[in-house]
Short mmCIF file of C-alpha atoms and ligand atoms in Angstrom, two decimals:
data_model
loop_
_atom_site.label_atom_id
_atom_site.label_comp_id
_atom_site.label_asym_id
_atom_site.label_seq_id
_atom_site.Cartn_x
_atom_site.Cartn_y
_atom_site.Cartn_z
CA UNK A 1 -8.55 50.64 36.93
CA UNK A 2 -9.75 49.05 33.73
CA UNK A 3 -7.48 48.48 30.50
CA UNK A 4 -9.82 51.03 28.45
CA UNK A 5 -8.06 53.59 31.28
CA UNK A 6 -4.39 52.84 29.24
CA UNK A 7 -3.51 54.22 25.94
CA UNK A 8 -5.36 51.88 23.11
CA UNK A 9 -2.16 51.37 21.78
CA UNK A 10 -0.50 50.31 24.45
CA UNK A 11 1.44 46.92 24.42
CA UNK A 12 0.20 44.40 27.15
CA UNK A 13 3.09 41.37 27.48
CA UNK A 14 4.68 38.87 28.88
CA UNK A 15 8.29 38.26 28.96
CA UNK A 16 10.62 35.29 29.11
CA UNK A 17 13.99 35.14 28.38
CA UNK A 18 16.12 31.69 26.38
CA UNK A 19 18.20 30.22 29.01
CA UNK A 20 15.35 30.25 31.28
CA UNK A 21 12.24 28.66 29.26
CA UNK A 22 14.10 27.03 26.28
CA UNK A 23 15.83 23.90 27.52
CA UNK A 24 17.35 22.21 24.33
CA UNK A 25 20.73 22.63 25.03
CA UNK A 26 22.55 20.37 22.21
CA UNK A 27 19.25 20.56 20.62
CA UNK A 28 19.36 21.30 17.00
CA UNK A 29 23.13 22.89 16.62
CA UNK A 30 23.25 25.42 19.87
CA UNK A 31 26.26 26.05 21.12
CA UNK A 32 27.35 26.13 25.01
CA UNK A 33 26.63 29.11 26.98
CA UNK A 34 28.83 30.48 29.99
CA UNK A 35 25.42 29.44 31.97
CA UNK A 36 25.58 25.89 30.99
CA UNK A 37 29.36 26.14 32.34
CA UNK A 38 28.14 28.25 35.07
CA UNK A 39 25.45 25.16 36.25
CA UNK A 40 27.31 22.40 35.83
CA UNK A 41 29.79 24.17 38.61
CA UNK A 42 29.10 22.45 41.94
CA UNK A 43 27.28 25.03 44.61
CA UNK A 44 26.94 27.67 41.82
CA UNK A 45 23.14 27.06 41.33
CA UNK A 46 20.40 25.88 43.86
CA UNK A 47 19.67 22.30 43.81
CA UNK A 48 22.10 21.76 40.99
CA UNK A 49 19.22 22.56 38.64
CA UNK A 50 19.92 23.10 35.48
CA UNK A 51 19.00 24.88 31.93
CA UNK A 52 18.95 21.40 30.38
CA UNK A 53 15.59 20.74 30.10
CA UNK A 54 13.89 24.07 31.71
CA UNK A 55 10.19 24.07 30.39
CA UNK A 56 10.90 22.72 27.18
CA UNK A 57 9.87 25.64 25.45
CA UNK A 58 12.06 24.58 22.27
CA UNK A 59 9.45 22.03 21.45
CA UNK A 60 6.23 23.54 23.09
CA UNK A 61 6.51 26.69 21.92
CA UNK A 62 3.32 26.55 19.52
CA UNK A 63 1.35 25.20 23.09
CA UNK A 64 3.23 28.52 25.08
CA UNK A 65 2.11 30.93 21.72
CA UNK A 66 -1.94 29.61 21.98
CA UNK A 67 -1.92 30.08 26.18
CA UNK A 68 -0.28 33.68 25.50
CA UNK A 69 -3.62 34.02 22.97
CA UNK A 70 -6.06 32.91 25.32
CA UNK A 71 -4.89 34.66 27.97
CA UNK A 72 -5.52 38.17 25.71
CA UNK A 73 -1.79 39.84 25.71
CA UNK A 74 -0.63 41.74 22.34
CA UNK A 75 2.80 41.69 23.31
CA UNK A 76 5.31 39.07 24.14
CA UNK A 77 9.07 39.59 24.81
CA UNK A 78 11.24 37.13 24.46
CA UNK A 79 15.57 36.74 23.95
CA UNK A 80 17.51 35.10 21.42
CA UNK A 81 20.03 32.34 22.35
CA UNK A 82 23.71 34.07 20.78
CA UNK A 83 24.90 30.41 21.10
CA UNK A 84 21.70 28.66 19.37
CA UNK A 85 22.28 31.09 16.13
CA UNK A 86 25.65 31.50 16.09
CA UNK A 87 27.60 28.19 17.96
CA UNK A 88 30.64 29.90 18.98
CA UNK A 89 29.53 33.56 19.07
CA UNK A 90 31.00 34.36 15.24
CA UNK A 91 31.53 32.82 11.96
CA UNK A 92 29.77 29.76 11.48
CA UNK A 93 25.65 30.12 11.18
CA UNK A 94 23.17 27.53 12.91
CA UNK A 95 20.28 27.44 10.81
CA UNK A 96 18.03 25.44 12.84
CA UNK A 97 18.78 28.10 15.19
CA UNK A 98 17.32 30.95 13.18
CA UNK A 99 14.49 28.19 12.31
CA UNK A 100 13.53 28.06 15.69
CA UNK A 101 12.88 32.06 16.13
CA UNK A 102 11.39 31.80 12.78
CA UNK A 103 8.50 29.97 14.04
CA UNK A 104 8.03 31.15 16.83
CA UNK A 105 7.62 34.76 15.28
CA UNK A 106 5.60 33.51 12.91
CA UNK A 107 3.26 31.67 15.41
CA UNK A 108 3.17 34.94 17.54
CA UNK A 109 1.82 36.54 14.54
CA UNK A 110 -0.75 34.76 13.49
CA UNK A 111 -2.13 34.93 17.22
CA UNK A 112 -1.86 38.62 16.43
CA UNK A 113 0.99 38.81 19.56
CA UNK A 114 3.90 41.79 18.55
CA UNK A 115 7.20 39.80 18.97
CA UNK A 116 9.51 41.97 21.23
CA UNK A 117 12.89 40.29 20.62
CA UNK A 118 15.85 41.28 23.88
CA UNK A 119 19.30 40.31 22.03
CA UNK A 120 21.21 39.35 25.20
CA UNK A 121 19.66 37.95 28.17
CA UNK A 122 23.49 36.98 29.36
CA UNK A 123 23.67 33.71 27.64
CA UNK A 124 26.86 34.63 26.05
CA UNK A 125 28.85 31.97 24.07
CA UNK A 126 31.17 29.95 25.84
CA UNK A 127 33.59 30.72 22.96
CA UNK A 128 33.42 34.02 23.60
CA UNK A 129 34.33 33.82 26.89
CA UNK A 130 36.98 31.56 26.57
CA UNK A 131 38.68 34.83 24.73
CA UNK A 132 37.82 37.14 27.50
CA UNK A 133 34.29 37.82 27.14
CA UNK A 134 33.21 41.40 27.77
CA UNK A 135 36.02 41.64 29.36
CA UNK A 136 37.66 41.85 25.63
CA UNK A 137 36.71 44.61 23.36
CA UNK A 138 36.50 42.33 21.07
CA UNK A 139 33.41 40.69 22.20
CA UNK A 140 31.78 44.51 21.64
CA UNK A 141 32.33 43.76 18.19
CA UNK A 142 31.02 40.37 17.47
CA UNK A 143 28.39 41.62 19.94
CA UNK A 144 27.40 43.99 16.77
CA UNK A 145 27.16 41.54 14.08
CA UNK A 146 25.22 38.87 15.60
CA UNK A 147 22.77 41.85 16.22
CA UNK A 148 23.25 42.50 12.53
CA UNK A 149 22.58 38.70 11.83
CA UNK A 150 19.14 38.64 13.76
CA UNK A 151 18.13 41.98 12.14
CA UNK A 152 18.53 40.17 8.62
CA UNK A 153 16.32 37.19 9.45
CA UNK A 154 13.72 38.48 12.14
CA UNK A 155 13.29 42.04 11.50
CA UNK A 156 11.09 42.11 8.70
CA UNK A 157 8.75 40.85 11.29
CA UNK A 158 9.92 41.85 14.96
CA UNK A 159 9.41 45.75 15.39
CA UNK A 160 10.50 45.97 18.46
CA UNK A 161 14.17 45.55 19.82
CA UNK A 162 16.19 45.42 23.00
CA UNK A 163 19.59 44.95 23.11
CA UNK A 164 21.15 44.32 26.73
CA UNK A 165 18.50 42.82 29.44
CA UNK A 166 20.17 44.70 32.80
CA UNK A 167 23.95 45.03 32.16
CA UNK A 168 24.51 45.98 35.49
CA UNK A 169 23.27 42.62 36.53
CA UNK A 170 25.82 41.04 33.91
CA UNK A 171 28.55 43.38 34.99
CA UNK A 172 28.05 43.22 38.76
CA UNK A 173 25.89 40.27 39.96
CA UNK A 174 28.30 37.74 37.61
CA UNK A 175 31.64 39.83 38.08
CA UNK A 176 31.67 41.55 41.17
CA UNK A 177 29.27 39.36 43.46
CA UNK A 178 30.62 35.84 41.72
CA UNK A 179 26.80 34.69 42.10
CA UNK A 180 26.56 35.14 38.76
CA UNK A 181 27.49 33.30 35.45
CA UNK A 182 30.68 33.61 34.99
CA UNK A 183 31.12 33.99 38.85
CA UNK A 184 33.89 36.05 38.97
CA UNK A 185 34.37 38.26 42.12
CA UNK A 186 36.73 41.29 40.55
CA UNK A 187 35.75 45.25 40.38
CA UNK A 188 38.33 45.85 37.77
CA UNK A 189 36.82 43.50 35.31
CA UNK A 190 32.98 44.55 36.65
CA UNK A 191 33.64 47.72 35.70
CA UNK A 192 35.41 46.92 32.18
CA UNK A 193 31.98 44.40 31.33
CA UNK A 194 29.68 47.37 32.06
CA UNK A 195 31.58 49.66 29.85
CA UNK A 196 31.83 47.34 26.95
CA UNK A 197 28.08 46.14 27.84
CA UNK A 198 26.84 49.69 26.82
CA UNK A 199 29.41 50.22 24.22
CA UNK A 200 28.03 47.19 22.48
CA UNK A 201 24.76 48.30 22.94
CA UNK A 202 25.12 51.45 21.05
CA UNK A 203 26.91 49.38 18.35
CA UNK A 204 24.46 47.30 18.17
CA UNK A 205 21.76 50.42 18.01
CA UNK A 206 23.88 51.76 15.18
CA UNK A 207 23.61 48.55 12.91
CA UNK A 208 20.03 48.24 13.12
CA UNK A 209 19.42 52.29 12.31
CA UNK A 210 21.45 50.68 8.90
CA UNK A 211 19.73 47.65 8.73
CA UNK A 212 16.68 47.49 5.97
CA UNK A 213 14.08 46.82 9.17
CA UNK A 214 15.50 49.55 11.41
CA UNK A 215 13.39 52.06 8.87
CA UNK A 216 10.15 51.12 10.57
CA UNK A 217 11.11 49.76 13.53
CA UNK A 218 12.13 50.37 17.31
CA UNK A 219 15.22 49.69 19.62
CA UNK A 220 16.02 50.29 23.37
CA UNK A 221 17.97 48.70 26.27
CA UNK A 222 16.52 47.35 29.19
CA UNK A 223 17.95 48.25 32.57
CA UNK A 224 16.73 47.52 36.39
CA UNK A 225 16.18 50.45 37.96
CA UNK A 226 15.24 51.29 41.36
CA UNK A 227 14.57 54.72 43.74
CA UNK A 228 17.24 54.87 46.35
CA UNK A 229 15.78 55.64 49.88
CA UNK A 230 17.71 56.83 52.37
CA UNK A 231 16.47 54.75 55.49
CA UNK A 232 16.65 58.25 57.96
CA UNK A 233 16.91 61.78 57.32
CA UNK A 234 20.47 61.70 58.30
CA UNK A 235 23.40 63.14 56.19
CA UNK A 236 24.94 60.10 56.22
CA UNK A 237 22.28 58.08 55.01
CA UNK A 238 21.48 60.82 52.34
CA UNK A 239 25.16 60.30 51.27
CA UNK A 240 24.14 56.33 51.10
CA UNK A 241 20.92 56.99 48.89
CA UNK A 242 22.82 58.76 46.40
CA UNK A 243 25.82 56.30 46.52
CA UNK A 244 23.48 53.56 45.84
CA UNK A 245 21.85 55.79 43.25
CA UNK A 246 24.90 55.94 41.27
CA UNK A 247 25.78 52.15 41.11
CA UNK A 248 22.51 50.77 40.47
CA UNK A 249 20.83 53.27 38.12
CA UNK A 250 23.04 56.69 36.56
CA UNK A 251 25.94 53.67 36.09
CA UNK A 252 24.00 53.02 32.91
CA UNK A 253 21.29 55.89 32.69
CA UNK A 254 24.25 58.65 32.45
CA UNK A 255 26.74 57.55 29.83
CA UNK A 256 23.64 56.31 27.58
CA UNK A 257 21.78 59.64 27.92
CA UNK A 258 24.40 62.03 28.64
CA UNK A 259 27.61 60.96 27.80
CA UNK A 260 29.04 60.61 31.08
CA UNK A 261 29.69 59.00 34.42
CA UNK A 262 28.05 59.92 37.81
CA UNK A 263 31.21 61.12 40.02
CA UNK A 264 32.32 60.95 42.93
CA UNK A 265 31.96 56.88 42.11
CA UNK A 266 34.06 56.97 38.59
CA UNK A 267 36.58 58.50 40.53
CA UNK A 268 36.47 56.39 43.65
CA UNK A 269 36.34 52.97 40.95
CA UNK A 270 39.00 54.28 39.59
CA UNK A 271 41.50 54.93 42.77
CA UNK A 272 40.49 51.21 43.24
CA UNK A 273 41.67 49.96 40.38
CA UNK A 274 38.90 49.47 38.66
CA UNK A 275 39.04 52.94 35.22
CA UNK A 276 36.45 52.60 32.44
CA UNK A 277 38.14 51.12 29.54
CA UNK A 278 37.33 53.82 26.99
CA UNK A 279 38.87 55.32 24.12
CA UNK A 280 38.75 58.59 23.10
CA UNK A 281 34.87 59.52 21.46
CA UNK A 282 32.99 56.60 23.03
CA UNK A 283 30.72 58.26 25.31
CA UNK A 284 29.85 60.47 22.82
CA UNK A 285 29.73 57.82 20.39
CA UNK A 286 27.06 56.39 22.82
CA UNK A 287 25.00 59.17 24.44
CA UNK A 288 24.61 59.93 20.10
CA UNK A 289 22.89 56.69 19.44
CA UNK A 290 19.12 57.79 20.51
CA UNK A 291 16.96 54.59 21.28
CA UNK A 292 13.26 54.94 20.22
CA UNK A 293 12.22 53.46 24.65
CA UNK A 294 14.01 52.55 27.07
CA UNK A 295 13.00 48.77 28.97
CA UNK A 296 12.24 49.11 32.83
CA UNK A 297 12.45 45.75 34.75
CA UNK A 298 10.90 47.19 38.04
CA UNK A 299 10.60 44.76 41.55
CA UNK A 300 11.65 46.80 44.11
CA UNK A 301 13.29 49.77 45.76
CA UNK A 302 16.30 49.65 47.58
CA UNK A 303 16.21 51.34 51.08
CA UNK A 304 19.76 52.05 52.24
CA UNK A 305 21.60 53.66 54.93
CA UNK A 306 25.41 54.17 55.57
CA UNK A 307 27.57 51.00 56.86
CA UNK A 308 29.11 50.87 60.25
CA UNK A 309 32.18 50.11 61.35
CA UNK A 310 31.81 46.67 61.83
CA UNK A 311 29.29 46.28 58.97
CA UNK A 312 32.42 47.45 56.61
CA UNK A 313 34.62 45.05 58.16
CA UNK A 314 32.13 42.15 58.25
CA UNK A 315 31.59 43.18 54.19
CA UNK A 316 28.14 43.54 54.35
CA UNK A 317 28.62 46.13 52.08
CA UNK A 318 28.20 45.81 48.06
CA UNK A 319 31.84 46.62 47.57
CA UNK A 320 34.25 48.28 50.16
CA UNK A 321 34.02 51.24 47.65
CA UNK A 322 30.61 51.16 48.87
CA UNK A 323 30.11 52.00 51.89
CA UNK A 324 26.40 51.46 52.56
CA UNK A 325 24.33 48.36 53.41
CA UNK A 326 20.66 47.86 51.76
CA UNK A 327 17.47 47.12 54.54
CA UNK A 328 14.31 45.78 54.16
CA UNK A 329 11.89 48.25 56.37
CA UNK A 330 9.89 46.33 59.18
CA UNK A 331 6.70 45.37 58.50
CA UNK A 332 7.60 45.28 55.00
CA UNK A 333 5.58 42.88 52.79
CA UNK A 334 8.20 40.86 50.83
CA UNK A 335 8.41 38.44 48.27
CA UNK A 336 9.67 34.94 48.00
CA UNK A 337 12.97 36.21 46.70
CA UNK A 338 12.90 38.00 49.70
CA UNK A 339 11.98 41.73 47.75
CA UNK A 340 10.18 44.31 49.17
CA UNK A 341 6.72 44.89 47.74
CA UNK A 342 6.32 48.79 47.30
CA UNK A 343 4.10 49.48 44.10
CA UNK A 344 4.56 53.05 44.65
CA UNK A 345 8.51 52.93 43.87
CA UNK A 346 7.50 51.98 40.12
CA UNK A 347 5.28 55.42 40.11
CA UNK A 348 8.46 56.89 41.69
CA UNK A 349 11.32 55.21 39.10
CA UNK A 350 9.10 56.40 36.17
CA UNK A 351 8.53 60.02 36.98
CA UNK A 352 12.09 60.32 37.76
CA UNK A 353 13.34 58.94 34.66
CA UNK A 354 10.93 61.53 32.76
CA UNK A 355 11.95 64.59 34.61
CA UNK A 356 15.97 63.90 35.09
CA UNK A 357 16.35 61.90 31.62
CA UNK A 358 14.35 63.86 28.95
CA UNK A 359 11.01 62.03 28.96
CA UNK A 360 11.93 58.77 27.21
CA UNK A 361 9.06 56.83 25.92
CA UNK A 362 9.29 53.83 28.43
CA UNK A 363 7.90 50.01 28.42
CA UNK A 364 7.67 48.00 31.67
CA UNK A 365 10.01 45.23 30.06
CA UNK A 366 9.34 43.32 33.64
CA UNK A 367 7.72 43.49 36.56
CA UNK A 368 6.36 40.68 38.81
CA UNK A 369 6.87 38.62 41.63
CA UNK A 370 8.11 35.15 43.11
CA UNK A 371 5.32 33.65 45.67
CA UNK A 372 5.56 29.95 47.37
CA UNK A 373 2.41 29.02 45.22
CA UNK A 374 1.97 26.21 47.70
CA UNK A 375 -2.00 26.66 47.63
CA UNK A 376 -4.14 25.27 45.67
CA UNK A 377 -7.68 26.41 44.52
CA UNK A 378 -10.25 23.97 44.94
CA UNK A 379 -13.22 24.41 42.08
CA UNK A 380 -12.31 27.10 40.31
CA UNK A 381 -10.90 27.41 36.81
CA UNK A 382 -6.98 27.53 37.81
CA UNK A 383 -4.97 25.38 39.63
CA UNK A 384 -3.34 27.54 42.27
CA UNK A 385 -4.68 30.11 44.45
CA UNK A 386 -1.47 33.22 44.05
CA UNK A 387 -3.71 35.98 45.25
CA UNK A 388 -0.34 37.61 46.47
CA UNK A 389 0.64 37.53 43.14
CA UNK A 390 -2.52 38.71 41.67
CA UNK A 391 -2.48 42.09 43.70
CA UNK A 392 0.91 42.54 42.83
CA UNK A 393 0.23 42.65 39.55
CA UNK A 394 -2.63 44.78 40.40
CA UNK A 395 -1.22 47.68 42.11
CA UNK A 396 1.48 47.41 39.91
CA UNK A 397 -0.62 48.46 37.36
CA UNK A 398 -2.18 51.26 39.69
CA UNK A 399 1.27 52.68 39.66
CA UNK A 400 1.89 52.54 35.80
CA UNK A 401 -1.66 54.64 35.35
CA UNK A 402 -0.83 56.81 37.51
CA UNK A 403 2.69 57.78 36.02
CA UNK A 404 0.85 58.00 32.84
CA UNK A 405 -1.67 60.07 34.02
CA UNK A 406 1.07 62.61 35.37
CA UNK A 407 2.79 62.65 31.66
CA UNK A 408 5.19 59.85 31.47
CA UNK A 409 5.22 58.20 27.85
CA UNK A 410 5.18 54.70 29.45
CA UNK A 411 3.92 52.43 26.14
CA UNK A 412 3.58 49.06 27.50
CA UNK A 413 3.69 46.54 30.56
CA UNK A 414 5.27 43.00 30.09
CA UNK A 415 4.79 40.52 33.59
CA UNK A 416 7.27 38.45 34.68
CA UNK A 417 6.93 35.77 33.85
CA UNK A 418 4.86 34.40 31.48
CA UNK A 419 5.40 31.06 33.10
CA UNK A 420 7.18 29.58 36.12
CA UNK A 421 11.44 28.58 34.89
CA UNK A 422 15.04 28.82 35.88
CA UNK A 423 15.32 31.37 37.97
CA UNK A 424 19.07 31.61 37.73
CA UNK A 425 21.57 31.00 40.49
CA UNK A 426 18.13 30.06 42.52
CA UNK A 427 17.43 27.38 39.82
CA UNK A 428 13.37 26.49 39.72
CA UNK A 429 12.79 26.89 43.58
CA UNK A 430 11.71 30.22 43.06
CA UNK A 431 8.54 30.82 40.85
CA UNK A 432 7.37 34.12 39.11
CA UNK A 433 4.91 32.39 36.42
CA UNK A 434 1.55 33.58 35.83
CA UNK A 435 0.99 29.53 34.69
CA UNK A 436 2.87 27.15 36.65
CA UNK A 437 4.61 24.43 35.26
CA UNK A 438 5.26 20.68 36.49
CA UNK A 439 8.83 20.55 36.30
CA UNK A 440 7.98 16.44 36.24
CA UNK A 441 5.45 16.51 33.49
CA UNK A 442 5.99 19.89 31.84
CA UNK A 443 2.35 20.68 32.04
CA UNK A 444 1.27 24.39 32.05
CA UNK A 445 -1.68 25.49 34.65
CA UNK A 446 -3.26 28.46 34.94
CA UNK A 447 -2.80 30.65 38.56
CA UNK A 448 -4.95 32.91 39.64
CA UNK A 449 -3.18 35.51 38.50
CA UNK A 450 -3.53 34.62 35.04
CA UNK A 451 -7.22 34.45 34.84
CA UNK A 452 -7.13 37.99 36.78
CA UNK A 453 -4.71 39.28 33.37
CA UNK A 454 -7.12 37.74 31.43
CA UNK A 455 -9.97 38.98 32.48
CA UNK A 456 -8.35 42.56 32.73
CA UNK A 457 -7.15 42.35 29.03
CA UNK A 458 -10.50 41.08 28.09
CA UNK A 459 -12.52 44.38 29.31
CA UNK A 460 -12.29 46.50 26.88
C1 LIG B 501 15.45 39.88 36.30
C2 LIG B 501 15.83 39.08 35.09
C3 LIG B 501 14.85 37.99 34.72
C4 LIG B 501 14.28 37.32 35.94
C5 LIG B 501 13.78 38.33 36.94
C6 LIG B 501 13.14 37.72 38.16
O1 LIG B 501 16.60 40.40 36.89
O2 LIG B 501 15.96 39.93 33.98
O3 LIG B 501 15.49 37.11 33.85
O4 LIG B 501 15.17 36.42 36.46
O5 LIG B 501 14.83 39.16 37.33
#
């Protein structure tokens, strides 16, 4: 598999996301996020790390933009801070905020790197959550013209849009699981965030279609998808696959590409409390606003089979609603997170999402993998030896070929991560960099995995 094997216009990335690289918190105007509230809450994050610092990619961004160059990618996704351009999430403009994505555009540029800009990678304004947050339709709203406001400045220049990085992660993992900024543990309001998560997005899709760069330029969500696999051939399990199916992929896929929700789980949300919050002509309003791709963050599959008894009791379950529990197979190679490492799954997500959802064209917004990066190479031109993260990446890419090779419009491939950062509630003890960084010194190395990219992007 060489790169010459990929479409030659295919976008090869990296991706990083604000809260996670940026540190700069009070720098320069920015505004608090709910995950500055959500750190400084004892037990919420590992270590009580923090975004405070993170790798201080406010002030080494130029540094970050020339080790992107050498290392060959074209493409580099990235998220605006809500809070940095906007302090409380409306009215009042930061302009050292929209300085700061200013120059970094710029510098991405003149490396000849295409700027991929994700709106909301969930650092939403603490002011905006202190009136409900998505929980408010409000938010939806404001949501819209903060897009609108980053259109104006960046999108003479960025081509290339996203507007929600996994809702179902800011709907379910920070409402529903609690582990999550803002950590609340409620179905009811889950279910009303990922309603007015896509509603916003469609908003948002609908301002940039008016916006003077929206003539000549693209716009997608990005969603985390995964094939459901029912652990046994059994009914029940079967019955667990496509229960799982329906939460963690047609909850978004559906209403954005077809208007509607995947029963029987609207139906069984609903008897729990927990309706969609819509008003008459939303869906439609939504499944009308096409996107030009749609962002796949791929890591793993999830392998189910239905709960016991006990199991429900002991809630091992996602949700009582949700009867099923999730397994990791034996023998399983997994990652440091711990996620199962199944390359062929990423074949599987993107065939399906080209047969059952109209052939979208698709980009690989992330895909990588946390390692304990605890060896180091001795004499050779990177500092640590990730080999498990090198063939990762490698039959990763295997996968993506092949799914092009069988028709999918796949378009590009951004790794996570560019470099090692805050991996959210697991603060920095989990890595996924392709450079490390000293969280002491903020230096930036180069893995092994890097110099494999490299040399990969480099034959040509
Ligand atoms: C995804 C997130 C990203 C990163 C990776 C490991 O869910 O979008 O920010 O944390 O997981």
């Amino acid at each position: 598999m060489k790169r010459i094997d990929f479409p030659k216009d295919f976008l090869w990335g990296t991706a990083t996301a604000s809260f996670q690289v940026e540190g700069s918190p009070d720098g320069d105007g920015r505004g608090k996020s709910i995950w500055d509230t959500f750190c400084e809450t004892p037990g919420k994050v590992e270590n009580g790390d923090t975004g405070k610092v993170a790798c201080d990619h406010y002030n080494r961004y130029k540094e970050d933009v020339a080790l992107m160059s050498e290392l060959g990618v074209n493409a580099y996704r990235f998220s605006i801070s809500w809070p940095r351009l906007l302090p409380d999430g409306a009215g009042q403009i930061n302009q050292k905020g929209i300085d700061f994505y200013n120059k970094l555009i710029d510098s991405l540029l003149e490396k000849n790197i295409t700027p991929a800009a994700t709106l909301y990678h969930w650092d939403l304004p603490q002011a905006l959550f202190d009136k409900g947050g998505w929980v408010n339709r409000d938010t939806v709203e404001r949501f819209r013209d903060y897009a609108e406001l980053a259109y104006s400045h960046y999108g003479d220049r960025v081509k290339n849009w996203f507007t929600h990085n996994e809702p179902w992660v800011t709907a379910f993992v920070g409402n529903l699981q609690g582990r999550h900024a803002p950590g609340y543990k409620d179905l009811k309001t889950a279910v009303a965030v990922s309603f007015h998560m896509v509603l916003s997005h469609a908003m948002a899709v609908e301002a940039y279609r008016k916006s003077p760069g929206g003539k000549d330029g693209k716009i997608g969500i990005v969603l985390n998808l995964y094939p459901a696999v029912p652990a046994s051939d059994s009914t029940e399990d079967k019955n667990a696959a496509e229960l799982c199916d329906a939460y963690q992929n047609r909850w978004f896929l559906d209403p954005l590409y077809k208007g509607s929700y995947p029963e029987p789980l609207r139906s069984i949300f609903e008897k729990a409390g927990a309706p969609i919050p819509e008003k008459s002509g939303d869906l439609s309003f939504i499944s009308g606003q096409k996107t030009d791709f749609l962002g796949l963050n791929y890591y793993l599959r999830k392998v189910v089979r239905a709960a016991t008894d006990s199991e429900k009791l002991e809630a091992k379950t996602p949700h009582p609603t949700l009867p099923y529990v999730e397994i990791i197979p034996q023998g399983a190679q997994v990652t440091a997170m711990p996620w199962e490492v199944h390359p062929e799954s990423l074949y599987d997500v993107l065939k399906r999402l080209d047969v059952d959802y109209g052939s979208p064209n698709i980009l690989v917004t992330e895909n990588g993998a946390a390692f304990q990066d605890d060896k180091l190479a001795a004499g050779a031109n990177y500092l640590i030896d990730d080999e498990d993260r090198r063939s990762f990446l490698e039959t990763h890419f295997v996968a993506a070929l092949k799914a092009i090779k069988a028709g999918v419009n796949l378009k590009g491939f951004f790794v996570w991560s560019m470099m090692d950062n805050f991996e959210w509630a697991r603060g920095y003890s989990k890595r996924f960099g392709i450079f490390h960084v000293d969280y002491a010194t903020k230096k930036r190395s180069w893995k092994k995995s890097g110099r494999w990219y490299q040399s990969f992007l480099k034959k040509d």
